[in-house]
Short mmCIF file of C-alpha atoms in Angstrom, two decimals:
data_model
loop_
_atom_site.label_atom_id
_atom_site.label_comp_id
_atom_site.label_asym_id
_atom_site.label_seq_id
_atom_site.Cartn_x
_atom_site.Cartn_y
_atom_site.Cartn_z
CA UNK H 295 4.99 35.55 9.30
CA UNK H 296 4.17 36.34 5.47
CA UNK H 297 5.90 34.14 3.30
CA UNK H 298 5.64 33.80 -0.66
CA UNK H 299 3.17 30.86 0.35
CA UNK H 300 1.02 33.50 1.92
CA UNK H 301 0.54 33.57 5.82
CA UNK H 302 1.56 29.90 6.75
CA UNK H 303 4.95 28.52 5.70
CA UNK H 304 4.62 25.24 3.79
CA UNK H 305 4.43 21.80 5.87
CA UNK H 306 6.30 18.78 5.21
CA UNK H 307 4.57 16.26 3.66
CA UNK H 308 4.74 13.72 6.56
CA UNK H 309 3.01 16.53 8.87
CA UNK H 310 -0.28 15.48 6.69
CA UNK H 311 0.52 11.81 5.59
CA UNK H 312 2.29 9.98 8.45
CA UNK H 313 4.69 7.44 7.86
CA UNK H 314 5.38 8.87 4.47
CA UNK H 315 9.01 9.56 3.38
CA UNK H 316 10.32 12.91 1.72
CA UNK H 317 11.68 13.42 -1.95
CA UNK H 318 8.62 11.23 -3.39
CA UNK H 319 9.03 10.28 -7.20
CA UNK H 320 5.23 10.77 -8.11
CA UNK H 321 2.04 11.23 -6.48
CA UNK H 322 -1.75 11.04 -7.63
CA UNK H 323 -5.20 11.22 -6.39
CA UNK H 324 -7.77 8.84 -7.89
CA UNK H 325 -11.58 10.89 -7.61
CA UNK H 326 -12.66 7.13 -8.52
CA UNK H 327 -11.45 5.76 -5.13
CA UNK H 328 -10.69 8.43 -3.17
CA UNK H 329 -7.38 7.35 -2.47
CA UNK H 330 -4.25 8.96 -2.68
CA UNK H 331 -0.99 7.27 -4.08
CA UNK H 332 2.38 8.00 -3.18
CA UNK H 333 5.46 6.35 -5.17
CA UNK H 334 9.32 6.38 -4.25
CA UNK H 335 11.99 4.34 -5.49
CA UNK H 336 10.17 0.76 -5.53
CA UNK H 337 7.66 1.44 -2.98
CA UNK H 338 3.79 2.60 -3.21
CA UNK H 339 1.96 4.08 -0.51
CA UNK H 340 -1.75 4.34 -0.29
CA UNK H 341 -3.87 6.74 1.82
CA UNK H 342 -7.68 7.21 2.29
CA UNK H 343 -7.64 11.05 3.43
CA UNK H 344 -4.51 11.35 5.31
CA UNK H 345 -4.69 7.88 7.00
CA UNK H 346 -2.43 5.24 5.52
CA UNK H 347 -4.30 2.13 4.41
CA UNK H 348 -3.50 -1.38 5.91
CA UNK H 349 -0.64 -3.31 4.26
CA UNK H 350 0.93 -0.10 2.61
CA UNK H 351 3.48 0.68 1.74
CA UNK H 352 3.73 -2.19 -0.85
CA UNK H 353 6.65 -3.12 -3.12
CA UNK H 354 6.26 -2.07 -6.86
CA UNK H 355 6.29 -5.33 -8.93
CA UNK H 356 4.66 -4.52 -12.32
CA UNK H 357 6.37 -1.18 -13.16
CA UNK H 358 10.15 0.08 -12.71
CA UNK H 359 11.13 1.79 -9.58
CA UNK H 360 11.55 5.39 -9.57
CA UNK H 361 8.63 6.32 -12.02
CA UNK H 362 8.92 10.33 -13.43
CA UNK H 363 5.26 11.18 -13.14
CA UNK H 364 1.44 9.93 -12.27
CA UNK H 365 -1.69 11.28 -13.59
CA UNK H 366 -5.54 10.27 -12.95
CA UNK H 367 -7.50 10.53 -16.39
CA UNK H 368 -10.91 11.11 -15.88
CA UNK H 369 -12.09 9.93 -19.47
CA UNK H 370 -11.04 5.99 -18.97
CA UNK H 371 -10.92 6.30 -15.10
CA UNK H 372 -7.15 5.04 -15.25
CA UNK H 373 -4.22 5.94 -13.57
CA UNK H 374 -1.38 6.41 -16.08
CA UNK H 375 2.45 5.86 -14.62
CA UNK H 376 5.16 7.40 -16.58
CA UNK H 377 8.85 6.48 -16.78
CA UNK H 378 11.52 7.71 -19.05
CA UNK H 379 9.90 7.44 -22.59
CA UNK H 380 7.05 4.72 -21.63
CA UNK H 381 3.75 4.74 -19.82
CA UNK H 382 1.63 2.29 -17.96
CA UNK H 383 -2.14 2.58 -17.85
CA UNK H 384 -3.38 1.28 -14.48
CA UNK H 385 -6.76 0.32 -13.15
CA UNK H 386 -7.01 0.48 -9.33
CA UNK H 387 -10.02 -1.37 -8.84
CA UNK H 388 -8.76 -4.56 -10.99
CA UNK H 389 -5.24 -3.60 -9.62
CA UNK H 390 -3.63 -4.66 -12.64
CA UNK H 391 -1.52 -2.47 -14.96
CA UNK H 392 -0.92 -3.03 -18.68
CA UNK H 393 1.37 -5.76 -19.06
CA UNK H 394 3.51 -3.95 -21.88
CA UNK H 395 4.80 -0.29 -21.34
CA UNK H 396 3.50 1.83 -24.33
CA UNK H 397 5.80 5.03 -25.55
CA UNK H 398 4.32 8.33 -24.51
CA UNK H 399 4.32 9.40 -27.94
CA UNK H 400 1.57 6.90 -29.13
CA UNK H 401 -1.09 8.29 -27.06
CA UNK H 402 0.18 11.50 -25.73
CA UNK H 403 0.99 13.18 -29.53
CA UNK H 404 3.76 15.90 -29.20
CA UNK H 405 4.42 15.47 -25.27
CA UNK H 406 7.77 15.25 -24.00
CA UNK H 407 9.35 12.16 -22.63
CA UNK H 408 11.25 12.06 -19.20
CA UNK H 409 8.59 14.03 -17.31
CA UNK H 410 9.29 15.89 -14.31
CA UNK H 411 5.62 15.69 -13.47
CA UNK H 412 2.30 15.50 -15.01
CA UNK H 413 -1.60 16.15 -13.61
CA UNK H 414 -5.08 16.50 -14.89
CA UNK H 415 -6.70 20.08 -13.80
CA UNK H 416 -9.80 21.02 -13.02
CA UNK H 417 -10.79 22.08 -16.42
CA UNK H 418 -10.20 18.19 -17.41
CA UNK H 419 -7.08 18.99 -19.44
CA UNK H 420 -3.75 17.11 -18.86
CA UNK H 421 -0.62 19.02 -18.13
CA UNK H 422 3.18 17.72 -18.70
CA UNK H 423 5.87 19.36 -16.96
CA UNK H 424 9.59 19.11 -17.68
CA UNK H 425 12.25 21.39 -17.15
CA UNK H 426 11.26 24.87 -17.15
CA UNK H 427 8.51 24.50 -19.66
CA UNK H 428 4.88 22.78 -19.62
CA UNK H 429 2.41 21.01 -22.25
CA UNK H 430 -1.24 21.25 -22.14
CA UNK H 431 -3.05 18.61 -23.94
CA UNK H 432 -6.52 18.71 -25.20
CA UNK H 433 -9.28 15.82 -24.86
CA UNK H 434 -7.77 13.96 -27.66
CA UNK H 435 -4.56 14.01 -25.55
CA UNK H 436 -2.24 16.16 -28.27
CA UNK H 437 -0.67 19.02 -27.37
CA UNK H 438 -2.19 22.36 -27.89
CA UNK H 439 -0.98 24.94 -30.19
CA UNK H 440 1.58 27.28 -28.88
CA UNK H 441 2.74 24.73 -26.13
CA UNK H 442 5.25 24.47 -24.36
CA UNK H 443 5.19 27.56 -22.24
CA UNK H 444 7.26 28.61 -19.29
CA UNK H 445 6.13 27.12 -16.11
CA UNK H 446 7.84 30.25 -13.98
CA UNK H 447 5.89 32.78 -16.11
CA UNK H 448 2.39 31.46 -17.26
CA UNK H 449 1.78 28.57 -14.62
CA UNK H 450 3.35 30.16 -11.50
CA UNK H 451 2.73 33.76 -12.33
CA UNK H 452 6.49 35.01 -11.59
#
C-alpha cells in the first residue's frame, strides 16, 4: 500500500512507546541523557529507547499542566518547556526547573507565544511552529530575516 507517508502507513505512537497515551501535548529527546520525554496534561513519561523508565509517569509539579511545546537546546544542554507566553529551563541531570517562568520574548527575540511545537534541527537551528507558519532562530536565539514562512509550503513541501 502506498500512502503520502511512503510504503508504510503511519503508526500509533503507542505501538512504539508502550503505556503512552495519545494526543500528547509535547515530546522532546535529550541527546545528553538518551531519554525521550512525553508530556500530557499534568503528567510526564520518560523513556530510554522504547522502554518506560521505572516510576513513570510522574506528575508535573513545578510547571503548569498542558504545556505547548518542548525542545532540547544543545548550546546549554537544557530542555526548554513552553506554555502560553512563558518558558522554563530544565536541567534534567539536576532534576530542577528554573523557579520563575520567564517571558518567551526575553530570550527568543521575535518568536511567537502560544506555540504549537518547537524543536532543534540537525543544523543546530531552533524552529518554532504556530498555526500555519514557522520561525527559524539563529545561534543568538533571534528570529532570522524573512520569517515566518509557511509550514505547508516550505517545511512540508506541499
